[in-house]
């Protein structure tokens, strides 16, 4: 289970003096992107005489030149722009994004003996994975690298799926490159076959990786209330891939004025791809102590996966509100849990040498033992849940940029995943059966974009009555990347529906933040059925602020809630939010994305502390890829 960093990145309220100027700059960038899209098609004369690329580049240069001239003025705005903006940043040329072509080239080397493996690990600043002759040029790049502990060659070698003096298995090269790139402390990776020294029966392989600056963190402080948060993290302790993170909050308006959390993770212990996670959380309304050892189906050829873990959790949950309630009611629940699961993949037979079918059959079994020490209602009982599942998965990966990152290579999972899960819960008071199923698929093409869809259902059966059921549907579409010179634009559309069936009264859905409406917070707005729609347009600019790349965005969120098995969320008036903002991120560092959003909420719940217009900072992502990696058998989520 990954580090739970999002839990300690709440929405904050810091407002600094230059913030209005930066917001004004962001709105200018947004308007310029729209104006560019509108003005260029109308200039038919220039389209007849000049290539389209020339027009776009001319606009691009004119926009940058105008900002550059503003920065040279001896005014407050000019000095601010000159201090913040970097006009000399060159876009690094990226090779190897055609994953399909690379895979076909690598297929020529299947089952050849790996003769040599050369590994080059690069520091984060001033180097290029595409041009290994590039080196740091200024004091800041050299100083940053001197403070960084570079990933050791042994750590890189442990991630490789091929070994020296052994046959090269199909997909080993492309999958090794993907695994390196998905490592949190590595920015990018390339694996290259030396075609000049390759023979009919052997190959030489060159591995290049580039680190991020692994020491980082985040923080916030509100002068009006004195509240603050400090987060520190090290993603590559001593260059060995160990991850450490700690968070401390202070001056909180809660029963106890402080909260703390710590996480420690070790990846790929002893080249077994077994990882370990240790978590300690001490908040006012949530406490956790947990330890897990786990091994995922990290590649197509992984035969066994599983996990074993123990946890102790105490938390406060929201109870159903009575008609006369004007404030949310809460209850406490505490439990200890032991969790064990094991999975096995079965590969379809093939008689074609060198051909690796991507489809896999997966069998899984899981046992969860839960014992409660505190219960808020009689619906909680000590129990042992036994689950078994069978599934079929087809997955592959494409490569692209500027989807969720700011220029780094991103692996895009596509494929199909179908699973059926059954189980039995042996409870202290009652017993019941479980049945669930899910189907998901995704498609991608550079000229089309990315499309993902999923539908899932799960429910318990007790005394011939279905209970705690949920129907979950989701669809996400990301458009292809539109480019005007160095300006890049994508649109994101996400629709989700969660429909509870005979849920317990204390099981309620919210629309807070990632659950529906970003920036929204209310404990009174709850329901058992929810539908939401989210739209975002993200404009990546060529501007860089003290090393952090700038992107601006506009968004619109809609969410509906209702109660009851027969209710329709769409009959209720939706809650909504509209806004704009900007994001700053340095891909070479482990600092969180800095996001500032100005939002408008047309409808607010009664007795709430929110305002119709809100300015807040966030570092939590709203969108993400859905992987087609088979996971442990489980009960359908209702959250």
Coordinates of C-alpha atoms in Angstrom, one line a residue:
X1 CA 0.0 0.0 0.0
X2 CA 1.5 3.4 -1.0
X3 CA 2.4 6.2 1.3
X4 CA -0.7 8.1 2.2
X5 CA 0.7 11.6 1.5
X6 CA -2.7 13.1 0.4
X7 CA -4.1 12.7 3.9
X8 CA -1.7 15.4 5.2
X9 CA -2.1 17.9 2.4
X10 CA -5.3 19.7 3.4
X11 CA -6.8 22.8 1.8
X12 CA -5.3 25.9 3.3
X13 CA -5.8 29.6 3.4
X14 CA -2.4 31.4 3.1
X15 CA -2.5 34.8 1.2
X16 CA 0.7 36.5 0.5
X17 CA 1.3 40.0 -0.8
X18 CA 2.4 39.1 -4.4
X19 CA -0.5 36.6 -4.8
X20 CA -2.8 39.0 -6.6
X21 CA -0.1 39.8 -9.1
X22 CA 0.5 36.2 -9.8
X23 CA -3.3 35.5 -10.2
X24 CA -3.4 38.4 -12.6
X25 CA -0.6 36.9 -14.6
X26 CA -2.4 33.5 -14.6
X27 CA -5.6 35.1 -15.9
X28 CA -3.6 36.9 -18.6
X29 CA -2.2 33.5 -19.7
X30 CA -5.6 32.0 -19.8
X31 CA -7.0 34.8 -21.9
X32 CA -4.0 34.7 -24.2
X33 CA -4.6 31.0 -24.9
X34 CA -8.2 31.7 -25.7
X35 CA -7.4 34.7 -27.9
X36 CA -4.9 32.7 -29.8
X37 CA -7.4 30.0 -30.6
X38 CA -9.9 32.6 -31.8
X39 CA -7.7 35.1 -33.7
X40 CA -5.6 32.7 -35.8
X41 CA -8.4 31.1 -37.8
X42 CA -9.7 34.6 -38.7
X43 CA -6.4 35.7 -40.2
X44 CA -7.0 34.0 -43.6
X45 CA -4.5 36.2 -45.4
X46 CA -1.6 35.1 -43.4
X47 CA -2.7 31.4 -43.6
X48 CA -2.4 31.6 -47.3
X49 CA 1.1 33.0 -47.2
X50 CA 2.7 31.5 -44.2
X51 CA 2.7 27.9 -42.7
X52 CA 0.5 27.4 -39.7
X53 CA 3.5 26.6 -37.5
X54 CA 5.1 29.9 -38.4
X55 CA 1.9 31.8 -37.3
X56 CA 1.8 29.9 -34.0
X57 CA 5.5 30.5 -33.3
X58 CA 5.1 34.2 -34.2
X59 CA 2.3 34.6 -31.6
X60 CA 4.3 32.6 -29.1
X61 CA 7.4 34.7 -29.5
X62 CA 5.3 37.9 -29.4
X63 CA 3.7 36.9 -26.1
X64 CA 7.0 36.0 -24.5
X65 CA 8.6 39.2 -25.9
X66 CA 5.8 41.3 -24.4
X67 CA 6.3 39.8 -21.0
X68 CA 10.1 40.1 -21.3
X69 CA 9.8 43.8 -22.1
X70 CA 7.5 44.3 -19.1
X71 CA 10.2 42.7 -16.9
X72 CA 12.8 45.1 -18.1
X73 CA 10.8 48.2 -16.9
X74 CA 11.9 49.8 -13.7
X75 CA 8.5 49.4 -12.1
X76 CA 7.3 47.2 -9.2
X77 CA 5.6 44.9 -11.7
X78 CA 8.7 44.8 -13.9
X79 CA 11.0 43.9 -11.0
X80 CA 8.6 41.2 -9.8
X81 CA 8.4 39.6 -13.3
X82 CA 12.1 39.7 -13.7
X83 CA 12.6 38.0 -10.3
X84 CA 10.0 35.3 -10.9
X85 CA 10.1 34.5 -14.6
X86 CA 12.8 32.6 -16.5
X87 CA 12.7 33.5 -20.2
X88 CA 15.8 31.5 -21.1
X89 CA 14.5 28.0 -20.3
X90 CA 14.8 25.6 -23.2
X91 CA 12.3 22.8 -23.8
X92 CA 14.2 19.6 -23.5
X93 CA 13.8 17.3 -26.5
X94 CA 12.5 13.9 -25.5
X95 CA 13.1 10.7 -27.4
X96 CA 11.6 7.3 -27.0
X97 CA 7.9 8.2 -26.5
X98 CA 6.7 5.7 -29.2
X99 CA 6.3 2.7 -26.9
X100 CA 4.8 0.5 -29.6
X101 CA 7.7 1.0 -32.0
X102 CA 10.3 0.5 -29.2
X103 CA 8.6 -2.8 -28.2
X104 CA 8.7 -4.1 -31.8
X105 CA 12.4 -3.2 -31.9
X106 CA 13.1 -5.0 -28.6
X107 CA 11.2 -8.1 -29.8
X108 CA 14.2 -8.8 -32.1
X109 CA 16.4 -9.4 -29.1
X110 CA 14.1 -11.8 -27.2
X111 CA 15.9 -14.8 -25.6
X112 CA 19.4 -13.4 -26.4
X113 CA 22.0 -13.6 -23.7
X114 CA 22.6 -10.3 -21.9
X115 CA 26.4 -9.9 -22.2
X116 CA 26.9 -6.5 -20.4
X117 CA 24.7 -4.1 -18.4
X118 CA 26.1 -0.5 -18.1
X119 CA 24.2 1.8 -15.7
X120 CA 24.5 5.6 -15.7
X121 CA 22.7 7.4 -12.8
X122 CA 22.4 11.2 -13.3
X123 CA 21.9 13.9 -10.7
X124 CA 18.7 15.9 -10.9
X125 CA 19.9 19.4 -12.0
X126 CA 21.6 20.3 -15.3
X127 CA 21.7 16.8 -16.8
X128 CA 19.7 15.4 -19.7
X129 CA 18.6 11.8 -20.2
X130 CA 18.4 12.4 -23.9
X131 CA 21.8 14.2 -24.2
X132 CA 24.3 12.6 -21.8
X133 CA 27.0 15.2 -22.7
X134 CA 25.0 18.0 -21.0
X135 CA 26.3 19.0 -17.6
X136 CA 25.4 21.6 -14.9
X137 CA 26.3 25.1 -16.0
X138 CA 25.6 27.4 -13.1
X139 CA 26.2 27.6 -9.3
X140 CA 22.7 26.7 -8.3
X141 CA 22.6 23.5 -10.3
X142 CA 26.0 22.4 -9.0
X143 CA 25.0 23.3 -5.4
X144 CA 21.7 21.4 -5.7
X145 CA 23.5 18.3 -7.0
X146 CA 26.1 18.5 -4.2
X147 CA 23.3 18.3 -1.6
X148 CA 21.7 15.2 -3.3
X149 CA 22.7 11.6 -2.7
X150 CA 22.5 9.9 -6.1
X151 CA 20.7 6.6 -6.6
X152 CA 23.2 3.8 -6.4
X153 CA 23.8 1.5 -9.3
X154 CA 22.8 -1.4 -7.2
X155 CA 19.4 0.2 -6.5
X156 CA 18.9 0.6 -10.2
X157 CA 20.0 -2.9 -11.0
X158 CA 17.5 -4.3 -8.4
X159 CA 14.7 -2.9 -10.5
X160 CA 15.8 -4.6 -13.7
X161 CA 13.9 -7.7 -14.8
X162 CA 16.9 -9.1 -16.7
X163 CA 20.2 -10.3 -15.4
X164 CA 23.7 -10.5 -16.8
X165 CA 24.6 -13.7 -18.6
X166 CA 20.9 -14.8 -18.7
X167 CA 18.4 -15.0 -21.6
X168 CA 16.4 -11.8 -22.2
X169 CA 12.7 -12.6 -21.6
X170 CA 10.0 -10.9 -23.7
X171 CA 8.9 -7.5 -22.4
X172 CA 11.8 -7.4 -19.9
X173 CA 13.3 -4.2 -21.4
X174 CA 10.1 -2.1 -21.7
X175 CA 8.7 -3.3 -18.4
X176 CA 12.1 -2.5 -16.6
X177 CA 12.1 1.0 -18.0
X178 CA 8.5 1.5 -16.8
X179 CA 9.3 0.2 -13.3
X180 CA 12.3 2.6 -13.0
X181 CA 10.2 5.5 -14.2
X182 CA 7.4 4.7 -11.6
X183 CA 9.9 4.9 -8.8
X184 CA 9.2 8.0 -6.8
X185 CA 12.8 9.2 -6.6
X186 CA 13.5 8.7 -10.3
X187 CA 12.4 11.4 -12.8
X188 CA 12.9 9.4 -16.0
X189 CA 14.7 6.3 -17.4
X190 CA 15.8 5.0 -20.7
X191 CA 17.0 1.5 -21.5
X192 CA 18.9 1.2 -24.8
X193 CA 20.2 -1.8 -26.7
X194 CA 23.6 -1.2 -28.2
X195 CA 22.8 -2.2 -31.8
X196 CA 26.5 -1.9 -32.9
X197 CA 27.7 -4.6 -30.5
X198 CA 24.6 -6.8 -30.8
X199 CA 25.0 -10.3 -32.3
X200 CA 22.6 -13.0 -33.2
X201 CA 22.8 -14.5 -29.8
X202 CA 23.8 -11.7 -27.3
X203 CA 23.2 -8.1 -26.5
X204 CA 24.7 -5.2 -24.6
X205 CA 22.3 -3.0 -22.6
X206 CA 22.8 0.6 -21.5
X207 CA 20.5 1.9 -18.6
X208 CA 20.2 5.7 -18.0
X209 CA 18.3 7.1 -15.1
X210 CA 17.8 10.7 -13.8
X211 CA 17.0 11.4 -10.2
X212 CA 14.7 14.0 -8.7
X213 CA 16.0 16.0 -5.7
X214 CA 14.6 13.6 -3.2
X215 CA 14.7 15.8 -0.1
X216 CA 11.6 18.0 0.0
X217 CA 8.5 18.9 1.8
X218 CA 5.7 21.5 2.1
X219 CA 4.1 23.7 4.7
X220 CA 1.6 26.4 5.4
X221 CA 0.8 29.1 7.9
X222 CA -2.2 31.3 8.5
X223 CA -1.3 34.6 10.3
X224 CA -4.9 35.3 11.3
X225 CA -5.3 32.0 13.3
X226 CA -1.8 30.9 13.9
X227 CA -2.5 27.5 12.4
X228 CA 0.2 25.8 10.4
X229 CA 1.6 22.6 8.9
X230 CA 5.1 21.4 8.2
X231 CA 5.8 18.3 6.1
X232 CA 9.3 16.9 5.4
X233 CA 10.1 13.9 3.2
X234 CA 13.1 12.0 1.9
X235 CA 12.3 9.7 -1.0
X236 CA 15.7 8.2 -1.4
X237 CA 17.4 7.9 2.0
X238 CA 21.2 7.5 1.5
X239 CA 20.5 6.6 -2.2
X240 CA 18.9 3.2 -1.2
X241 CA 15.3 4.0 -2.1
X242 CA 14.0 4.2 1.5
X243 CA 11.2 6.7 1.9
X244 CA 10.6 8.8 5.1
X245 CA 7.9 11.3 5.6
X246 CA 6.7 13.3 8.6
X247 CA 4.0 15.9 9.2
X248 CA 3.3 18.2 12.1
X249 CA 0.2 20.5 12.5
X250 CA 0.0 23.1 15.2
X251 CA -2.3 25.7 16.7
X252 CA -5.4 23.8 15.6
X253 CA -8.9 24.7 16.7
X254 CA -9.6 21.2 18.0
X255 CA -9.6 19.5 21.3
X256 CA -5.8 19.1 21.0
X257 CA -3.9 21.9 19.3
X258 CA -1.4 19.6 17.5
X259 CA -1.4 16.5 15.2
X260 CA 1.5 14.4 13.9
X261 CA 2.0 11.6 11.4
X262 CA 5.1 9.6 10.2
X263 CA 5.6 7.1 7.4
X264 CA 8.5 4.8 6.5
X265 CA 8.6 2.6 3.3
X266 CA 11.2 0.3 1.8
X267 CA 10.8 -0.8 -1.8
X268 CA 12.0 -4.1 -3.4
X269 CA 13.7 -5.7 -0.4
X270 CA 16.5 -8.0 -1.6
X271 CA 15.5 -7.9 -5.3
X272 CA 12.2 -9.8 -4.4
X273 CA 9.9 -6.8 -5.2
X274 CA 8.5 -7.2 -1.7
X275 CA 8.0 -3.8 -0.1
X276 CA 7.3 -2.7 3.5
X277 CA 5.2 0.2 4.8
X278 CA 5.1 1.4 8.4
X279 CA 2.6 4.2 9.4
X280 CA 1.9 6.1 12.5
X281 CA -0.9 8.7 12.6
X282 CA -1.9 10.7 15.7
X283 CA -4.7 13.1 14.8
X284 CA -7.6 14.3 16.9
X285 CA -10.2 12.3 15.0
X286 CA -8.1 9.6 13.4
X287 CA -5.3 7.5 14.8
X288 CA -3.5 4.7 13.0
X289 CA -0.7 2.3 13.6
X290 CA 0.0 -0.2 10.8
X291 CA 2.6 -2.4 9.2
X292 CA 2.4 -4.1 5.8
X293 CA 4.6 -6.4 3.7
X294 CA 3.3 -6.6 0.2
X295 CA 4.2 -7.7 -3.4
X296 CA 2.1 -6.5 -6.3
X297 CA 1.6 -7.9 -9.8
X298 CA 4.2 -5.4 -10.8
X299 CA 4.7 -6.8 -14.4
X300 CA 2.7 -9.0 -16.7
X301 CA 5.0 -11.9 -16.0
X302 CA 4.7 -11.8 -12.2
X303 CA 3.4 -15.1 -11.0
X304 CA 2.8 -14.5 -7.4
X305 CA 1.6 -11.5 -5.4
X306 CA 0.3 -11.0 -1.9
X307 CA 0.4 -9.1 1.4
X308 CA 0.4 -9.5 5.1
X309 CA -0.4 -6.7 7.5
X310 CA -1.6 -5.6 10.8
X311 CA -3.3 -2.3 11.8
X312 CA -5.0 -0.5 14.7
X313 CA -7.3 2.3 13.8
X314 CA -9.5 4.7 15.9
X315 CA -11.6 7.2 14.1
X316 CA -14.6 9.4 14.3
X317 CA -17.4 8.9 11.8
X318 CA -20.5 10.9 10.9
X319 CA -23.8 9.5 12.1
X320 CA -27.1 10.0 10.3
X321 CA -28.7 13.4 11.1
X322 CA -32.2 13.7 12.6
X323 CA -34.7 16.1 11.1
X324 CA -34.2 18.6 14.0
X325 CA -30.4 18.5 13.9
X326 CA -28.6 21.7 12.9
X327 CA -25.1 20.3 13.3
X328 CA -23.5 17.0 12.4
X329 CA -23.6 14.1 14.9
X330 CA -20.5 11.9 15.3
X331 CA -19.6 8.5 16.7
X332 CA -16.3 6.8 17.5
X333 CA -15.2 3.4 16.1
X334 CA -12.0 1.6 16.9
X335 CA -10.7 -1.8 15.7
X336 CA -7.7 -4.0 15.2
X337 CA -7.3 -5.8 11.9
X338 CA -5.1 -8.6 10.5
X339 CA -5.0 -8.9 6.7
X340 CA -3.5 -11.7 4.5
X341 CA -4.0 -12.3 0.8
X342 CA -2.3 -14.3 -2.0
X343 CA -2.6 -14.1 -5.8
X344 CA -1.5 -16.2 -8.7
X345 CA -1.5 -15.5 -12.4
X346 CA -1.9 -18.1 -15.2
X347 CA -0.6 -17.3 -18.6
X348 CA -2.4 -18.6 -21.7
X349 CA -0.3 -21.1 -23.7
X350 CA 1.4 -19.9 -26.9
X351 CA 3.4 -21.8 -29.4
X352 CA 4.9 -18.8 -31.1
X353 CA 8.5 -18.3 -30.0
X354 CA 9.1 -14.7 -28.9
X355 CA 5.4 -13.8 -28.7
X356 CA 4.2 -12.9 -25.2
X357 CA 0.4 -12.8 -24.8
X358 CA -0.7 -9.8 -22.7
X359 CA -3.8 -11.5 -21.3
X360 CA -3.6 -13.1 -17.8
X361 CA -6.0 -15.2 -15.7
X362 CA -5.7 -14.3 -12.0
X363 CA -6.7 -16.2 -8.9
X364 CA -6.8 -14.6 -5.5
X365 CA -7.7 -15.4 -1.9
X366 CA -7.9 -13.1 1.1
X367 CA -8.7 -13.3 4.8
X368 CA -9.5 -10.3 7.0
X369 CA -9.9 -10.6 10.8
X370 CA -11.5 -7.6 12.4
X371 CA -12.0 -7.1 16.2
X372 CA -13.7 -3.9 17.5
X373 CA -13.0 -2.3 20.8
X374 CA -15.3 0.7 20.2
X375 CA -18.5 0.7 18.2
X376 CA -21.0 3.5 17.6
X377 CA -24.0 1.4 16.6
X378 CA -25.1 -2.3 16.7
X379 CA -24.2 -2.6 13.0
X380 CA -20.5 -3.2 13.8
X381 CA -19.4 -6.7 14.9
X382 CA -16.3 -8.8 15.3
X383 CA -15.9 -10.9 12.1
X384 CA -13.6 -12.9 9.8
X385 CA -14.1 -12.1 6.1
X386 CA -12.9 -14.8 3.6
X387 CA -12.8 -13.7 -0.1
X388 CA -11.9 -15.5 -3.3
X389 CA -11.7 -14.0 -6.8
X390 CA -11.0 -14.9 -10.4
X391 CA -10.2 -12.3 -13.0
X392 CA -8.9 -11.7 -16.5
X393 CA -6.5 -8.8 -17.2
X394 CA -5.1 -7.4 -20.4
X395 CA -2.8 -4.4 -20.0
X396 CA -0.2 -2.5 -21.8
X397 CA 1.4 1.0 -21.5
X398 CA 1.9 4.0 -23.8
X399 CA 4.1 6.9 -23.2
X400 CA 3.2 10.6 -23.3
X401 CA 3.8 13.9 -21.6
X402 CA 1.7 16.8 -20.1
X403 CA -1.1 14.7 -18.9
X404 CA -0.7 14.9 -15.1
X405 CA 3.0 15.9 -15.1
X406 CA 4.7 19.1 -16.3
X407 CA 6.9 17.5 -19.0
X408 CA 8.2 14.3 -17.6
X409 CA 7.5 11.0 -19.4
X410 CA 4.3 9.4 -18.2
X411 CA 3.3 5.8 -18.6
X412 CA -0.4 5.5 -19.7
X413 CA -2.1 2.2 -18.7
X414 CA -4.7 0.8 -21.1
X415 CA -6.4 -2.6 -21.3
X416 CA -9.3 -4.5 -19.9
X417 CA -9.9 -5.9 -16.4
X418 CA -12.8 -8.2 -15.4
X419 CA -13.1 -9.8 -12.0
X420 CA -15.7 -11.8 -10.0
X421 CA -15.4 -11.9 -6.2
X422 CA -17.2 -14.2 -3.7
X423 CA -16.9 -14.6 0.0
X424 CA -18.2 -15.5 3.4
X425 CA -18.3 -13.4 6.6
X426 CA -18.2 -15.3 9.9
X427 CA -19.5 -12.8 12.4
X428 CA -19.9 -12.8 16.2
X429 CA -23.7 -12.0 15.8
X430 CA -24.6 -12.9 12.2
X431 CA -23.1 -14.6 9.2
X432 CA -23.6 -13.6 5.6
X433 CA -22.3 -14.1 2.0
X434 CA -20.7 -11.6 -0.4
X435 CA -20.8 -11.4 -4.2
X436 CA -19.3 -8.7 -6.4
X437 CA -18.0 -8.1 -9.9
X438 CA -16.3 -5.3 -11.9
X439 CA -15.4 -4.5 -15.5
X440 CA -13.1 -1.7 -16.7
X441 CA -11.3 -0.7 -19.9
X442 CA -9.2 2.1 -21.3
X443 CA -8.1 3.1 -24.7
X444 CA -5.5 5.7 -25.8
X445 CA -4.2 7.2 -29.0
X446 CA -2.1 10.4 -29.5
X447 CA -4.6 11.7 -32.0
X448 CA -7.7 10.8 -29.9
X449 CA -6.7 11.1 -26.2
X450 CA -7.4 8.8 -23.3
X451 CA -10.8 7.2 -22.5
X452 CA -11.5 5.1 -19.4
X453 CA -14.7 3.5 -18.2
X454 CA -15.6 1.3 -15.3
X455 CA -18.7 -0.4 -13.7
X456 CA -18.7 -2.4 -10.5
X457 CA -21.3 -4.0 -8.2
X458 CA -21.0 -5.7 -4.8
X459 CA -23.4 -6.7 -2.0
X460 CA -23.7 -8.9 1.1
X461 CA -26.5 -11.5 1.4
X462 CA -28.0 -12.2 4.8
X463 CA -31.2 -14.2 5.4
X464 CA -32.1 -13.9 1.7
X465 CA -31.8 -10.1 1.9
X466 CA -29.2 -8.1 0.0
X467 CA -27.6 -5.4 2.2
X468 CA -24.6 -3.0 2.1
X469 CA -24.7 -3.0 -1.7
X470 CA -23.2 -0.5 -4.1
X471 CA -23.3 0.1 -7.8
X472 CA -20.3 2.2 -9.0
X473 CA -19.9 3.7 -12.5
X474 CA -17.2 6.0 -13.8
X475 CA -16.0 7.4 -17.1
X476 CA -13.1 9.7 -17.8
X477 CA -11.9 11.3 -21.0
X478 CA -8.7 13.3 -21.5
X479 CA -8.4 15.1 -24.9
X480 CA -5.3 15.0 -27.1
X481 CA -2.6 17.6 -26.4
X482 CA -3.2 20.8 -28.4
X483 CA -0.1 22.8 -29.0
X484 CA 0.6 26.4 -30.1
X485 CA 4.4 26.6 -30.1
X486 CA 5.4 26.0 -26.5
X487 CA 1.9 26.5 -25.1
X488 CA 0.0 23.2 -24.5
X489 CA -3.7 22.6 -23.7
X490 CA -5.6 19.6 -22.5
X491 CA -9.3 19.1 -21.4
X492 CA -10.3 16.7 -18.7
X493 CA -13.9 15.3 -18.2
X494 CA -14.8 13.0 -15.4
X495 CA -18.3 11.5 -14.6
X496 CA -19.0 9.3 -11.6
X497 CA -22.0 7.7 -9.9
X498 CA -22.2 5.8 -6.6
X499 CA -25.5 4.3 -5.7
X500 CA -25.9 2.6 -2.3
X501 CA -28.4 -0.3 -1.9
X502 CA -29.7 -1.0 1.6
X503 CA -26.7 0.7 3.2
X504 CA -26.5 1.0 7.0
X505 CA -27.7 4.4 8.4
X506 CA -24.3 5.5 9.4
X507 CA -22.8 4.8 5.9
X508 CA -23.1 8.1 4.1
X509 CA -21.5 9.7 1.1
X510 CA -20.2 13.2 0.8
X511 CA -19.3 15.6 -2.0
X512 CA -16.3 17.1 -0.3
X513 CA -13.2 17.8 -2.4
X514 CA -12.1 14.8 -4.5
X515 CA -15.5 13.1 -3.8
X516 CA -17.3 15.6 -5.9
X517 CA -16.8 19.4 -5.7
X518 CA -13.2 20.6 -5.1
X519 CA -12.8 22.9 -2.2
X520 CA -16.2 22.1 -0.8
X521 CA -16.4 21.1 2.8
X522 CA -19.5 20.3 4.9
X523 CA -20.4 17.5 7.3
X524 CA -24.1 18.2 6.9
X525 CA -24.3 17.5 3.1
X526 CA -24.6 13.7 3.0
X527 CA -26.6 11.0 1.1
X528 CA -26.7 7.4 0.0
X529 CA -26.6 8.1 -3.7
X530 CA -24.2 10.4 -5.5
X531 CA -23.5 11.6 -9.0
X532 CA -20.9 14.1 -10.1
X533 CA -19.4 15.7 -13.2
X534 CA -16.0 17.5 -13.3
X535 CA -14.5 19.5 -16.1
X536 CA -11.1 21.1 -16.3
X537 CA -9.0 22.9 -19.0
X538 CA -5.3 22.9 -18.3
X539 CA -3.0 25.3 -20.1
X540 CA 0.7 24.5 -19.8
X541 CA 2.8 27.6 -20.3
X542 CA 6.5 27.9 -21.3
X543 CA 7.1 30.1 -18.3
X544 CA 9.1 29.1 -15.3
X545 CA 9.0 30.8 -11.9
X546 CA 12.3 30.3 -10.1
X547 CA 12.6 26.7 -11.5
X548 CA 8.8 25.9 -11.1
X549 CA 6.9 25.5 -14.3
X550 CA 3.6 27.3 -14.5
X551 CA 0.2 26.0 -15.7
X552 CA -3.1 27.7 -15.4
X553 CA -6.6 26.1 -15.4
X554 CA -10.3 26.7 -15.3
X555 CA -12.8 24.2 -14.0
X556 CA -16.5 23.4 -13.3
X557 CA -17.8 20.8 -10.8
X558 CA -21.4 19.6 -10.3
X559 CA -22.5 17.0 -7.7
X560 CA -25.9 15.6 -6.7
X561 CA -27.0 13.7 -3.6
X562 CA -30.1 11.8 -2.6
X563 CA -31.3 9.3 0.1
X564 CA -33.0 6.0 -0.4
X565 CA -32.8 2.9 -2.6
X566 CA -35.4 4.3 -5.1
X567 CA -34.2 7.9 -5.1
X568 CA -32.6 9.7 -8.1
X569 CA -29.8 12.2 -7.3
X570 CA -30.7 14.2 -10.4
X571 CA -34.0 15.2 -8.9
X572 CA -32.2 17.3 -6.3
X573 CA -30.6 20.7 -7.0
X574 CA -26.9 20.1 -7.6
X575 CA -24.1 21.7 -5.6
X576 CA -21.6 23.3 -7.9
X577 CA -18.3 25.2 -8.1
X578 CA -16.6 27.2 -10.8
X579 CA -13.1 28.6 -10.6
X580 CA -9.7 29.3 -12.0
X581 CA -6.2 29.0 -10.7
X582 CA -2.6 28.2 -11.4
X583 CA -0.2 25.3 -10.5
X584 CA 3.6 25.5 -10.0
X585 CA 5.7 22.4 -10.1
X586 CA 9.4 21.6 -10.4
X587 CA 9.7 18.0 -11.8
X588 CA 13.3 17.8 -10.7
X589 CA 12.3 18.1 -7.0
X590 CA 10.1 16.1 -4.6
X591 CA 8.2 19.2 -3.5
X592 CA 4.4 18.9 -3.9
X593 CA 2.6 20.7 -6.6
X594 CA 1.6 24.2 -5.5
X595 CA -1.9 25.0 -6.5
X596 CA -3.9 28.2 -5.8
X597 CA -7.5 28.3 -6.7
X598 CA -10.2 31.0 -6.8
X599 CA -13.6 29.3 -6.6
X600 CA -17.2 30.4 -6.6
X601 CA -20.0 28.3 -5.0
X602 CA -23.5 29.3 -6.1
X603 CA -25.2 27.1 -3.5
X604 CA -24.0 26.6 0.1
X605 CA -25.6 24.4 2.8
X606 CA -27.1 26.1 5.8
X607 CA -25.1 26.6 9.0
X608 CA -21.8 26.4 7.1
X609 CA -18.6 28.4 7.6
X610 CA -17.8 28.4 3.9
X611 CA -18.1 31.5 1.8
X612 CA -19.5 31.9 -1.7
X613 CA -16.1 32.9 -3.0
X614 CA -13.0 31.1 -1.7
X615 CA -9.3 31.4 -2.3
X616 CA -7.4 28.3 -1.2
X617 CA -4.2 26.4 -1.8
X618 CA -3.9 22.6 -2.4
X619 CA -1.4 20.0 -3.4
X620 CA -3.7 17.0 -3.8
X621 CA -4.4 15.8 -7.3
X622 CA -8.0 15.7 -8.5
X623 CA -7.5 13.3 -11.5
X624 CA -5.3 10.2 -11.8
X625 CA -4.8 7.1 -14.0
X626 CA -6.7 3.9 -13.2
X627 CA -4.3 0.9 -13.5
X628 CA -5.3 -2.5 -14.8
X629 CA -3.0 -4.3 -12.4
X630 CA -5.0 -6.9 -10.6
X631 CA -5.3 -6.0 -6.9
X632 CA -6.2 -8.0 -3.8
X633 CA -9.8 -9.3 -3.5
X634 CA -12.0 -6.9 -1.7
X635 CA -15.4 -5.6 -0.9
X636 CA -16.7 -2.8 -3.2
X637 CA -15.9 0.6 -1.9
X638 CA -18.6 3.0 -0.7
X639 CA -17.1 6.4 0.0

